[in-house]
Amino acid sequence: MLVLDNRELRDRVDTHSNIRTRINKLIPDSSRLVDCISQVFIIAYKESTQQLEETLIQEGFQCHVLRQEHKPDYKNFSPSYLCLLNHKEAWNKAAVDNRPTLIIEADFVPVVGLGKLPLPFNPHQTNVGISWLYTCAPQLYNVSANGYAEGCSVSTVAYIVTPQAAKILLELGEAVKKTSGSTAYSAWDSTIDMFLRNRNLKNYIPFRNYGEHGGLPNLEHSRYGLSKTHRADILYNKLAFMPIYATVGGGGSLKFLSVRFQARLKGIARLVLGKFLRLPILKGSSVPARLVNFAILRQLSSHL
């Protein structure tokens, strides 16, 4: 019985080691995020950004807060268009830099060790558009031999933009103004992927999320039939500080754990239902096993 138990134990250890090895192969062997990013812009209105700024500085980033000024002309602008204006200001600055820029919204909560995490795309690749560090309703398109995952997201909570992509996104801003106007709701953030891909740029998603959307429910989204909340399905590490949704109105740690548990379940459900990795993508891929490994192994984490 003792021999059988030892053999069983060895098998379990070997299995765990194999899983860990496969996960490590899917995590790109690249420079640290902090070494590849020129600057960080925090998009804000009236929100406090002190805790976020302190965390980013501790991680080694140079960050700047871009606060939207209240102007009389903005009185009738929709919240979605005001958000676009904030991002356009960051795109203007990113477009004239010579390295990628990290843009995050004020309610983003980074994970511990953010600066040491790998860049989610090849830093030497010349046709990169953006790379999401936080994903909402993500989809996987392809995984390179080096583990870089091409895909899309529909959120601008935290993302890296290259100078060439920033210039193109400024065109998107003008297109939204012409087609939707400044007073109507526009889900412009869900069009970024296609807008850049139509201009021959590739976009990327991380193996796991580099942080959480810590904001409160967005009522404007719910009025137009969209989900009013979205959270990270899987995190790289524990969060650097408690999100707003867990501190406002009480609840604390219990509320945080409940929200994160539901987010994990939703992520697993999207995987099982073929929404993260869609069947047509899988069938058309030349490396289907690589896509399946990426999609499954990313969920094997002890972090909520």
Coordinates of C-alpha atoms in Angstrom, one line a residue:
M1 CA 0.0 0.0 0.0
L2 CA 2.9 2.3 0.8
V3 CA 4.5 1.7 -2.6
L4 CA 1.2 2.5 -4.3
D5 CA 0.8 5.7 -2.3
N6 CA 4.3 6.8 -3.2
R7 CA 3.7 6.1 -6.9
E8 CA 0.4 7.9 -6.8
L9 CA 2.2 10.9 -5.2
R10 CA 4.9 10.9 -7.8
D11 CA 2.3 10.8 -10.6
R12 CA 0.5 13.8 -9.1
V13 CA 3.8 15.7 -8.8
D14 CA 4.7 14.9 -12.4
T15 CA 1.2 16.0 -13.5
H16 CA 1.5 19.3 -11.7
S17 CA 5.0 19.8 -13.1
N18 CA 3.8 19.1 -16.6
I19 CA 1.0 21.6 -16.3
R20 CA 3.4 24.3 -14.9
T21 CA 5.8 23.6 -17.8
R22 CA 3.0 24.0 -20.3
I23 CA 1.8 27.3 -18.7
N24 CA 5.4 28.7 -18.7
K25 CA 5.7 27.9 -22.4
L26 CA 2.6 30.0 -23.0
I27 CA 3.9 33.0 -21.1
P28 CA 6.1 35.0 -23.5
D29 CA 9.7 35.2 -22.6
S30 CA 10.1 39.0 -23.1
S31 CA 11.2 42.1 -21.3
R32 CA 9.4 43.3 -18.2
L33 CA 6.4 45.6 -18.8
V34 CA 8.1 48.4 -16.9
D35 CA 11.1 48.3 -19.3
C36 CA 9.0 48.4 -22.5
I37 CA 6.5 51.2 -21.6
S38 CA 7.4 54.9 -22.2
Q39 CA 4.8 56.4 -20.0
V40 CA 1.5 55.8 -18.2
F41 CA -1.6 58.0 -18.5
I42 CA -4.3 57.7 -16.0
I43 CA -7.7 58.8 -17.4
A44 CA -9.8 60.5 -14.7
Y45 CA -12.5 63.0 -14.1
K46 CA -13.1 63.7 -10.4
E47 CA -12.0 60.4 -9.0
S48 CA -9.1 60.1 -6.5
T49 CA -6.1 58.5 -8.2
Q50 CA -3.6 58.8 -5.3
Q51 CA -3.6 55.1 -4.4
L52 CA -3.3 54.1 -8.1
E53 CA -0.5 56.6 -8.7
E54 CA 1.4 55.4 -5.6
T55 CA 1.1 51.8 -6.7
L56 CA 2.4 52.5 -10.3
I57 CA 5.3 54.6 -9.0
Q58 CA 6.3 51.7 -6.7
E59 CA 6.2 49.4 -9.7
G60 CA 8.7 51.7 -11.5
F61 CA 6.4 53.5 -13.9
Q62 CA 6.3 57.2 -14.8
C63 CA 2.6 58.2 -14.6
H64 CA 0.6 61.3 -15.4
V65 CA -3.0 62.0 -14.6
L66 CA -5.1 63.4 -17.4
R67 CA -8.2 65.0 -15.8
Q68 CA -11.0 66.1 -18.0
E69 CA -11.8 69.8 -17.6
H70 CA -15.4 70.7 -17.2
K71 CA -16.4 73.0 -20.1
P72 CA -19.8 74.6 -20.9
D73 CA -19.7 72.9 -24.3
Y74 CA -19.7 69.5 -22.6
K75 CA -23.0 70.0 -20.9
N76 CA -25.1 67.8 -23.2
F77 CA -22.3 65.4 -24.1
S78 CA -23.0 61.7 -23.4
P79 CA -20.8 60.0 -20.7
S80 CA -19.5 57.7 -23.4
Y81 CA -18.4 60.6 -25.6
L82 CA -16.8 62.4 -22.7
C83 CA -14.8 59.2 -22.0
L84 CA -13.7 59.1 -25.6
L85 CA -12.5 62.7 -25.4
N86 CA -10.3 61.7 -22.4
H87 CA -8.8 58.8 -24.3
K88 CA -8.3 61.0 -27.4
E89 CA -6.1 63.3 -25.2
A90 CA -4.0 60.3 -24.3
W91 CA -3.8 59.1 -27.9
N92 CA -2.5 62.5 -29.0
K93 CA 0.3 62.2 -26.5
A94 CA 1.0 58.5 -27.3
A95 CA 1.1 59.2 -31.1
V96 CA 4.2 61.4 -30.8
D97 CA 6.2 59.1 -28.5
N98 CA 8.7 56.5 -29.8
R99 CA 7.6 53.7 -27.5
P100 CA 4.3 52.1 -26.5
T101 CA 2.1 53.9 -23.9
L102 CA 0.0 52.4 -21.2
I103 CA -3.4 54.0 -20.8
I104 CA -5.5 53.1 -17.8
E105 CA -8.8 54.5 -16.4
A106 CA -9.0 55.7 -12.8
D107 CA -10.9 52.7 -11.5
F108 CA -8.3 50.2 -12.6
V109 CA -6.7 48.1 -9.8
P110 CA -3.4 46.6 -10.8
V111 CA -2.1 43.3 -9.5
V112 CA 1.0 43.1 -7.3
G113 CA 4.1 42.9 -9.4
L114 CA 2.6 44.6 -12.4
G115 CA 5.9 46.1 -13.6
K116 CA 7.6 42.7 -13.6
L117 CA 4.9 41.0 -15.8
P118 CA 5.8 40.4 -19.5
L119 CA 4.9 42.5 -22.4
P120 CA 1.9 40.7 -24.0
F121 CA 3.4 41.1 -27.5
N122 CA 6.7 40.9 -29.3
P123 CA 8.4 44.3 -28.7
H124 CA 10.2 44.0 -32.1
Q125 CA 7.0 43.4 -34.1
T126 CA 6.2 46.4 -36.3
N127 CA 2.4 45.9 -36.9
V128 CA 1.1 45.9 -33.3
G129 CA -2.0 48.0 -32.6
I130 CA -3.0 47.7 -29.0
S131 CA -2.7 45.1 -26.3
W132 CA -5.3 44.9 -23.5
L133 CA -4.0 44.4 -20.0
Y134 CA -7.5 44.1 -18.7
T135 CA -10.1 42.3 -20.9
C136 CA -13.8 42.4 -21.1
A137 CA -15.6 39.6 -23.1
P138 CA -12.2 38.6 -24.6
Q139 CA -11.8 36.5 -27.7
L140 CA -8.7 34.5 -28.8
Y141 CA -7.7 34.5 -32.4
N142 CA -4.2 33.0 -32.5
V143 CA -1.3 32.1 -30.3
S144 CA 2.3 32.5 -31.7
A145 CA 5.1 30.0 -31.1
N146 CA 6.4 32.4 -28.5
G147 CA 3.1 32.5 -26.6
Y148 CA 1.8 35.9 -27.7
A149 CA -2.0 35.8 -28.0
E150 CA -3.7 37.7 -30.7
G151 CA -7.3 38.6 -29.7
C152 CA -9.7 41.3 -28.8
S153 CA -11.5 42.9 -25.9
V154 CA -14.3 45.5 -25.6
S155 CA -12.9 47.6 -22.8
T156 CA -10.5 50.5 -22.4
V157 CA -9.9 50.1 -18.7
A158 CA -6.2 49.3 -19.2
Y159 CA -4.4 48.9 -22.5
I160 CA -1.1 49.5 -24.2
V161 CA -1.1 51.5 -27.5
T162 CA 1.7 51.9 -30.0
P163 CA 2.4 55.2 -31.6
Q164 CA 1.1 54.1 -35.0
A165 CA -2.1 52.7 -33.5
A166 CA -2.6 55.9 -31.5
K167 CA -2.6 57.9 -34.7
I168 CA -5.2 55.6 -36.2
L169 CA -7.4 55.7 -33.1
L170 CA -7.5 59.5 -33.4
E171 CA -9.2 58.8 -36.7
L172 CA -11.7 56.6 -34.9
G173 CA -12.5 59.4 -32.6
E174 CA -13.3 61.6 -35.5
A175 CA -15.4 58.9 -37.1
V176 CA -17.5 58.5 -33.9
K177 CA -18.1 62.2 -33.8
K178 CA -19.4 62.2 -37.4
T179 CA -21.5 59.0 -37.2
S180 CA -22.9 59.1 -33.6
G181 CA -22.4 62.7 -32.6
S182 CA -21.4 64.0 -29.2
T183 CA -24.7 63.6 -27.4
A184 CA -25.7 60.0 -28.3
Y185 CA -24.4 56.9 -26.6
S186 CA -21.7 55.1 -28.5
A187 CA -20.0 51.8 -27.8
W188 CA -16.8 53.0 -29.5
D189 CA -14.6 50.9 -27.3
S190 CA -16.0 47.7 -28.9
T191 CA -15.0 48.9 -32.4
I192 CA -11.3 49.4 -31.6
D193 CA -10.2 45.9 -32.6
M194 CA -11.9 45.9 -36.0
F195 CA -10.8 49.5 -36.7
L196 CA -7.2 48.6 -36.2
R197 CA -7.3 45.2 -37.9
N198 CA -8.9 46.8 -41.0
R199 CA -5.7 48.9 -41.1
N200 CA -3.5 45.8 -41.0
L201 CA -2.5 46.0 -37.3
K202 CA -2.7 43.1 -34.9
N203 CA -4.1 43.3 -31.4
Y204 CA -3.2 41.2 -28.3
I205 CA -4.6 40.0 -25.1
P206 CA -2.7 38.8 -22.0
F207 CA -2.4 35.3 -20.7
R208 CA -4.2 36.5 -17.6
N209 CA -5.4 40.0 -16.6
Y210 CA -2.9 42.5 -15.2
G211 CA -5.6 44.0 -12.9
E212 CA -9.3 44.4 -12.2
H213 CA -12.0 46.9 -13.2
G214 CA -12.8 48.2 -9.7
G215 CA -15.5 50.7 -10.7
L216 CA -19.2 50.8 -9.8
P217 CA -22.0 49.8 -12.2
N218 CA -22.3 51.9 -15.3
L219 CA -25.9 53.0 -15.7
E220 CA -25.5 54.3 -19.2
H221 CA -24.5 50.8 -20.4
S222 CA -27.6 49.3 -18.8
R223 CA -29.9 51.8 -20.5
Y224 CA -28.7 50.5 -23.8
G225 CA -29.0 46.8 -23.1
L226 CA -25.4 46.2 -22.1
S227 CA -24.1 44.7 -18.9
K228 CA -23.6 47.5 -16.4
T229 CA -20.7 45.7 -14.7
H230 CA -17.7 43.8 -16.0
R231 CA -14.8 42.2 -14.1
A232 CA -11.6 40.3 -14.9
D233 CA -12.2 36.6 -15.5
I234 CA -8.7 35.6 -14.2
L235 CA -5.9 37.5 -12.6
Y236 CA -2.1 37.1 -12.8
N237 CA -1.7 37.8 -9.1
K238 CA -3.5 39.3 -6.1
L239 CA -4.7 42.9 -6.4
A240 CA -2.5 45.7 -5.0
F241 CA -5.5 47.3 -3.2
M242 CA -9.2 46.8 -2.6
P243 CA -11.4 47.8 -5.5
I244 CA -14.0 50.6 -5.1
Y245 CA -16.9 48.1 -5.6
A246 CA -15.9 46.3 -2.4
T247 CA -15.5 49.4 -0.3
V248 CA -18.5 51.5 -1.2
G249 CA -21.7 50.6 0.6
G250 CA -20.0 48.0 2.9
G251 CA -19.3 44.4 2.3
G252 CA -15.5 44.6 2.2
S253 CA -13.7 41.3 1.8
L254 CA -16.8 39.2 1.6
K255 CA -18.2 41.4 -1.2
F256 CA -14.9 41.3 -3.0
L257 CA -14.7 37.5 -2.8
S258 CA -18.3 37.2 -4.0
V259 CA -17.7 39.4 -7.0
R260 CA -14.4 37.7 -7.9
F261 CA -15.9 34.2 -7.6
Q262 CA -18.7 35.2 -10.0
A263 CA -16.2 36.7 -12.4
R264 CA -14.2 33.4 -12.4
L265 CA -17.4 31.4 -13.0
K266 CA -18.4 33.7 -15.9
G267 CA -14.9 33.2 -17.4
I268 CA -15.1 29.5 -17.2
A269 CA -18.7 29.6 -18.7
R270 CA -17.4 31.6 -21.6
L271 CA -14.7 29.1 -22.2
V272 CA -17.1 26.1 -22.0
L273 CA -19.7 27.8 -24.3
G274 CA -17.1 28.6 -26.9
K275 CA -17.2 32.4 -26.5
F276 CA -13.5 32.9 -25.5
L277 CA -12.3 30.5 -28.2
R278 CA -14.9 30.3 -30.9
L279 CA -15.3 27.1 -32.9
P280 CA -14.8 28.7 -36.4
I281 CA -11.5 30.2 -35.2
L282 CA -10.4 26.8 -33.8
K283 CA -11.3 24.9 -37.0
G284 CA -9.5 27.5 -39.2
S285 CA -6.3 27.6 -37.1
S286 CA -3.1 25.9 -38.2
V287 CA -2.2 25.4 -34.5
P288 CA -5.5 24.4 -32.8
A289 CA -3.8 22.6 -29.9
R290 CA -1.9 25.7 -29.0
L291 CA -5.1 27.7 -28.8
V292 CA -6.8 25.1 -26.7
N293 CA -3.8 24.9 -24.3
F294 CA -3.8 28.7 -23.9
A295 CA -7.6 28.9 -23.3
I296 CA -7.6 26.1 -20.7
L297 CA -4.3 26.6 -18.9
R298 CA -5.0 30.3 -18.2
Q299 CA -7.9 29.3 -16.0
L300 CA -5.6 27.0 -13.8
S301 CA -4.8 29.7 -11.2
S302 CA -5.3 29.9 -7.5
H303 CA -5.9 33.7 -7.6
L304 CA -9.5 34.8 -7.6

